[in-house]
Amino acid sequence: MLPWKRVLRPLAALLLTAAAVTVPATTAQASGAPSSGWNDYSCKPSATHPRPVVLVHGTLGNSVDNWLGLAPYLKVRGYCVFSLDYGRLEGVPFFHGLGPVEKSAGELEDFVDKVLAATGAAETDVVGHSQGGMMPRYYLKFLGGAAKVNALVGIAPSNHGTTLSGFTHLLPYFPGAADLLAKNTPALADQVTGSAFLTKLNAGGDTVPGVRYTVIATRYDEVVTPWRSQYLTGPDVRNVLLQDLCPVDLSEHVAIGLLDRVAFHEVANALDPARARPTTCASAFE
């Protein structure tokens, strides 16, 4: 790499980070606190955005912290936005998404029904980060969710599991470690590449008819690895690499879901493809 590129790339990344930190704060203030911004069950979808959006947090996330950036971003653009807590373990506050993924999918089923009943909509769109981008696929495939979901957008989703940068390969060398993981944090065990859960989920194809799928990945993901394992194969699938949209975007697994307005712009495109506009580095400042 030329020396000037070595200087410009981190500078551009710094500007993108600044946009991610400062601009969302303005929109969040405009839309109010979470209770008056999203999860507003009096919200009625508009003709422009006729489907409510359900946000599904990732492992160790929750319905508020995971969405302090994206929820206001969508809310200020006219969407009815809702988020749930799922996969809670007894005695573990704040850090959710640790229970069995199959059971969590049932919690999502109940939540979607609640949102549809409140809004009067026939379908919803689902946006999830990490486990939250993969878990809804179980709902779509096995719990009848395809009839109630128009689109699934996965941000750094664990669709085919993870090696956690190779660390999961070490589990066989520690007798009992895999069993301990499955007993105490089932969702982590379910997301290890090759798990029984993922084998069942992906058998017969990644997708189901009638649902549009979008995956937004980052090449710097250190949690769901290798990052290409996030991609889906099948009809009505669009796989997007963040760095193809903005080459200087250095977001990794956490930042792409929490802060990255380039990724948020692409989420908005996926939710409303008829009004989609090209996503570039400049999208961070919109």
Coordinates of C-alpha atoms in Angstrom, one line a residue:
M1 CA 0.0 0.0 0.0
L2 CA 1.3 3.5 -0.9
P3 CA 2.3 5.7 2.1
W4 CA -0.5 8.2 1.5
K5 CA -3.1 5.5 1.5
R6 CA -1.8 4.4 4.9
V7 CA -2.5 7.9 6.2
L8 CA -5.9 8.4 4.4
R9 CA -7.5 5.1 5.3
P10 CA -7.3 5.6 9.1
L11 CA -8.3 9.2 8.7
A12 CA -11.4 8.3 6.7
A13 CA -12.2 5.6 9.3
L14 CA -12.0 8.2 12.0
L15 CA -14.4 10.5 10.2
L16 CA -16.8 7.6 9.7
T17 CA -16.6 6.8 13.4
A18 CA -17.2 10.4 14.3
A19 CA -20.3 10.4 12.1
A20 CA -21.6 7.3 13.8
V21 CA -21.2 8.7 17.2
T22 CA -22.5 12.2 16.7
V23 CA -25.3 12.0 14.1
P24 CA -27.3 9.2 15.8
A25 CA -27.2 11.2 19.1
T26 CA -29.2 13.9 17.3
T27 CA -31.8 11.6 15.9
A28 CA -32.1 9.8 19.1
Q29 CA -32.8 13.0 20.9
A30 CA -35.3 14.0 18.3
S31 CA -37.2 10.8 18.6
G32 CA -37.1 10.6 22.4
A33 CA -36.3 7.8 24.8
P34 CA -36.8 4.2 23.8
S35 CA -40.2 4.1 25.5
S36 CA -41.5 7.1 23.4
G37 CA -39.4 6.3 20.3
W38 CA -39.5 2.6 19.5
N39 CA -41.7 -0.1 21.1
D40 CA -44.6 2.3 20.8
Y41 CA -47.6 0.0 20.5
S42 CA -49.8 2.9 19.4
C43 CA -47.7 3.3 16.2
K44 CA -49.5 2.6 13.0
P45 CA -47.5 1.8 9.9
S46 CA -47.8 4.4 7.1
A47 CA -48.5 3.8 3.4
T48 CA -44.9 4.5 2.7
H49 CA -43.7 2.0 5.3
P50 CA -46.6 -0.4 5.7
R51 CA -44.7 -3.0 7.7
P52 CA -43.5 -2.7 11.3
V53 CA -39.8 -3.5 11.9
V54 CA -38.8 -6.0 14.6
L55 CA -35.2 -5.7 15.8
V56 CA -33.6 -8.9 17.2
H57 CA -30.5 -8.4 19.3
G58 CA -27.4 -10.6 19.3
T59 CA -25.8 -12.9 21.9
L60 CA -25.1 -11.0 25.1
G61 CA -27.3 -8.1 23.8
N62 CA -30.7 -6.8 24.9
S63 CA -33.6 -5.0 23.4
V64 CA -32.3 -1.5 24.2
D65 CA -28.5 -1.4 24.2
N66 CA -28.2 -3.3 20.9
W67 CA -30.4 -0.7 19.1
L68 CA -29.5 2.7 20.4
G69 CA -28.1 3.5 16.9
L70 CA -30.4 1.7 14.5
A71 CA -33.8 2.0 16.2
P72 CA -33.8 5.9 16.2
Y73 CA -32.3 5.8 12.7
L74 CA -35.3 3.9 11.4
K75 CA -37.9 5.6 13.6
V76 CA -37.0 9.1 12.4
R77 CA -37.4 7.7 8.8
G78 CA -41.0 6.9 9.5
Y79 CA -40.9 3.2 10.6
C80 CA -42.8 1.6 13.4
V81 CA -39.9 -0.1 15.3
F82 CA -40.1 -2.8 17.9
S83 CA -37.4 -4.8 19.8
L84 CA -37.6 -7.8 22.1
D85 CA -35.5 -9.5 24.8
Y86 CA -35.1 -13.2 24.2
G87 CA -33.0 -16.1 25.4
R88 CA -32.8 -14.9 29.0
L89 CA -31.1 -17.1 31.6
E90 CA -32.2 -17.1 35.2
G91 CA -30.1 -14.8 37.3
V92 CA -28.4 -13.2 34.3
P93 CA -29.6 -9.6 33.9
F94 CA -29.0 -7.4 30.8
F95 CA -27.0 -10.0 28.9
H96 CA -29.5 -12.0 26.9
G97 CA -29.6 -14.3 23.9
L98 CA -27.9 -17.1 25.8
G99 CA -30.7 -19.6 26.0
P100 CA -31.3 -22.4 23.4
V101 CA -31.8 -20.8 20.0
E102 CA -34.8 -23.0 19.1
K103 CA -36.6 -21.8 22.2
S104 CA -35.6 -18.2 21.4
A105 CA -37.3 -18.6 18.0
G106 CA -40.5 -19.4 19.8
E107 CA -40.2 -16.2 21.8
L108 CA -39.7 -14.3 18.5
E109 CA -42.9 -16.0 17.2
D110 CA -44.9 -14.7 20.1
F111 CA -43.4 -11.2 19.8
V112 CA -44.2 -10.9 16.1
D113 CA -47.8 -11.9 16.8
K114 CA -48.0 -9.2 19.4
V115 CA -46.6 -6.6 17.1
L116 CA -48.9 -7.5 14.2
A117 CA -51.9 -7.5 16.5
A118 CA -51.0 -4.0 17.8
T119 CA -50.2 -2.5 14.5
G120 CA -52.9 -4.2 12.4
A121 CA -50.2 -5.1 9.8
A122 CA -50.3 -8.3 7.9
E123 CA -46.5 -8.8 7.8
T124 CA -43.4 -7.5 9.5
D125 CA -39.8 -7.0 8.5
V126 CA -37.1 -8.4 10.8
V127 CA -33.6 -7.0 11.3
G128 CA -31.2 -8.9 13.5
H129 CA -27.6 -8.6 14.6
S130 CA -25.3 -11.6 15.0
Q131 CA -27.4 -14.4 16.5
G132 CA -30.4 -12.1 15.9
G133 CA -29.8 -12.4 12.2
M134 CA -29.7 -16.2 12.2
M135 CA -32.2 -17.2 14.9
P136 CA -35.2 -15.8 12.9
R137 CA -34.5 -18.3 10.1
Y138 CA -35.6 -21.0 12.5
Y139 CA -38.8 -19.1 13.0
L140 CA -39.3 -18.7 9.3
K141 CA -38.5 -22.3 8.5
F142 CA -40.1 -24.3 11.3
L143 CA -42.6 -22.1 13.1
G144 CA -44.6 -20.7 10.3
G145 CA -42.9 -17.3 10.3
A146 CA -42.6 -17.1 6.5
A147 CA -46.3 -16.2 6.3
K148 CA -45.8 -13.2 8.7
V149 CA -42.4 -11.9 7.5
N150 CA -41.7 -10.1 4.3
A151 CA -37.9 -9.6 4.7
L152 CA -35.1 -10.7 7.0
V153 CA -32.0 -8.5 7.2
G154 CA -29.0 -10.0 9.0
I155 CA -26.2 -7.8 10.2
A156 CA -23.1 -10.0 10.7
P157 CA -25.4 -13.0 11.2
S158 CA -24.1 -16.4 12.4
N159 CA -25.9 -18.2 9.6
H160 CA -23.5 -21.1 9.4
G161 CA -21.9 -20.8 12.8
T162 CA -18.6 -19.5 13.8
T163 CA -15.1 -20.8 14.6
L164 CA -14.6 -17.7 16.8
S165 CA -11.4 -16.9 15.0
G166 CA -10.4 -20.5 15.4
F167 CA -10.9 -20.8 19.1
T168 CA -13.7 -23.3 18.8
H169 CA -11.3 -25.8 17.2
L170 CA -9.6 -26.0 20.6
L171 CA -12.7 -27.4 22.4
P172 CA -11.9 -31.1 21.8
Y173 CA -8.6 -30.5 23.6
F174 CA -10.3 -29.6 26.8
P175 CA -12.4 -32.6 28.0
G176 CA -15.9 -31.5 29.2
A177 CA -15.6 -27.9 27.8
A178 CA -18.2 -28.5 25.0
D179 CA -20.6 -30.0 27.5
L180 CA -20.1 -27.2 29.9
L181 CA -20.8 -24.7 27.2
A182 CA -23.9 -26.4 26.1
K183 CA -25.2 -26.7 29.7
N184 CA -24.6 -23.1 30.8
T185 CA -24.8 -21.1 27.6
P186 CA -26.8 -23.1 25.1
A187 CA -26.9 -20.4 22.4
L188 CA -23.1 -20.3 22.3
A189 CA -22.9 -24.0 21.7
D190 CA -25.7 -23.8 19.1
Q191 CA -23.6 -21.3 17.1
V192 CA -20.4 -23.3 16.9
T193 CA -19.8 -24.4 13.3
G194 CA -21.2 -27.8 12.7
S195 CA -23.5 -27.9 15.8
A196 CA -26.6 -30.1 15.7
F197 CA -28.8 -27.0 15.7
L198 CA -27.1 -25.5 12.7
T199 CA -27.1 -28.8 10.8
K200 CA -30.9 -28.9 11.3
L201 CA -31.4 -25.3 10.4
N202 CA -29.4 -25.4 7.2
A203 CA -30.5 -28.8 6.0
G204 CA -32.4 -28.6 2.7
G205 CA -31.4 -25.0 1.9
D206 CA -30.8 -21.7 3.6
T207 CA -34.0 -20.0 2.7
V208 CA -37.8 -20.5 2.5
P209 CA -40.1 -19.2 -0.3
G210 CA -41.8 -15.8 0.1
V211 CA -39.1 -14.1 2.2
R212 CA -36.5 -11.6 0.9
Y213 CA -33.1 -12.1 2.6
T214 CA -30.3 -9.6 3.0
V215 CA -26.9 -10.2 4.7
I216 CA -24.6 -7.3 5.6
A217 CA -21.1 -8.6 6.6
T218 CA -17.8 -7.0 7.4
R219 CA -14.5 -8.5 6.4
Y220 CA -13.1 -7.4 9.9
D221 CA -15.6 -9.6 11.8
E222 CA -13.7 -11.3 14.6
V223 CA -16.7 -13.0 16.1
V224 CA -18.6 -14.8 13.3
T225 CA -15.7 -16.3 11.4
P226 CA -14.9 -16.9 8.6
W227 CA -17.0 -13.9 7.6
R228 CA -18.1 -15.5 4.4
S229 CA -20.0 -18.1 6.4
Q230 CA -22.5 -15.4 7.1
Y231 CA -23.7 -15.4 3.5
L232 CA -26.8 -17.2 2.4
T233 CA -27.5 -19.2 -0.7
G234 CA -30.9 -19.3 -2.4
P235 CA -33.6 -17.3 -4.2
D236 CA -34.3 -13.7 -3.1
V237 CA -30.9 -13.4 -1.3
R238 CA -28.6 -10.4 -1.4
N239 CA -25.3 -10.7 0.3
V240 CA -23.4 -7.4 0.9
L241 CA -19.9 -6.8 2.1
L242 CA -19.7 -3.5 3.9
Q243 CA -16.2 -2.7 2.5
D244 CA -17.7 -3.0 -1.1
L245 CA -19.9 -0.1 -0.1
C246 CA -17.2 1.9 1.7
P247 CA -13.7 0.5 1.4
V248 CA -12.4 2.5 4.4
D249 CA -15.1 1.3 6.8
L250 CA -13.2 -0.6 9.5
S251 CA -16.3 -1.7 11.6
E252 CA -15.9 -5.2 13.1
H253 CA -18.6 -7.4 14.6
V254 CA -19.9 -5.1 17.3
A255 CA -19.6 -1.8 15.6
I256 CA -21.4 -2.8 12.4
G257 CA -24.6 -3.4 14.5
L258 CA -24.2 -0.6 17.1
L259 CA -22.8 2.4 15.3
D260 CA -22.2 2.0 11.6
R261 CA -24.5 4.3 9.6
V262 CA -23.2 3.0 6.3
A263 CA -24.6 -0.4 7.4
F264 CA -27.8 1.3 8.6
H265 CA -28.2 3.0 5.2
E266 CA -28.0 -0.4 3.6
V267 CA -30.6 -1.8 6.1
A268 CA -33.0 0.9 5.0
N269 CA -32.4 0.0 1.4
A270 CA -33.2 -3.6 2.2
L271 CA -36.4 -2.6 4.0
D272 CA -37.6 -0.4 1.1
P273 CA -35.8 -1.6 -2.1
A274 CA -38.2 0.5 -4.3
R275 CA -36.7 3.7 -2.8
A276 CA -33.2 2.4 -2.4
R277 CA -30.3 4.8 -3.0
P278 CA -26.7 3.8 -3.5
T279 CA -24.8 3.3 -0.2
T280 CA -21.4 4.9 -0.1
C281 CA -19.0 6.2 2.6
A282 CA -21.0 9.5 2.4
S283 CA -24.1 7.6 3.7
A284 CA -22.5 7.9 7.2
F285 CA -23.4 11.6 7.2
E286 CA -27.0 11.4 6.1

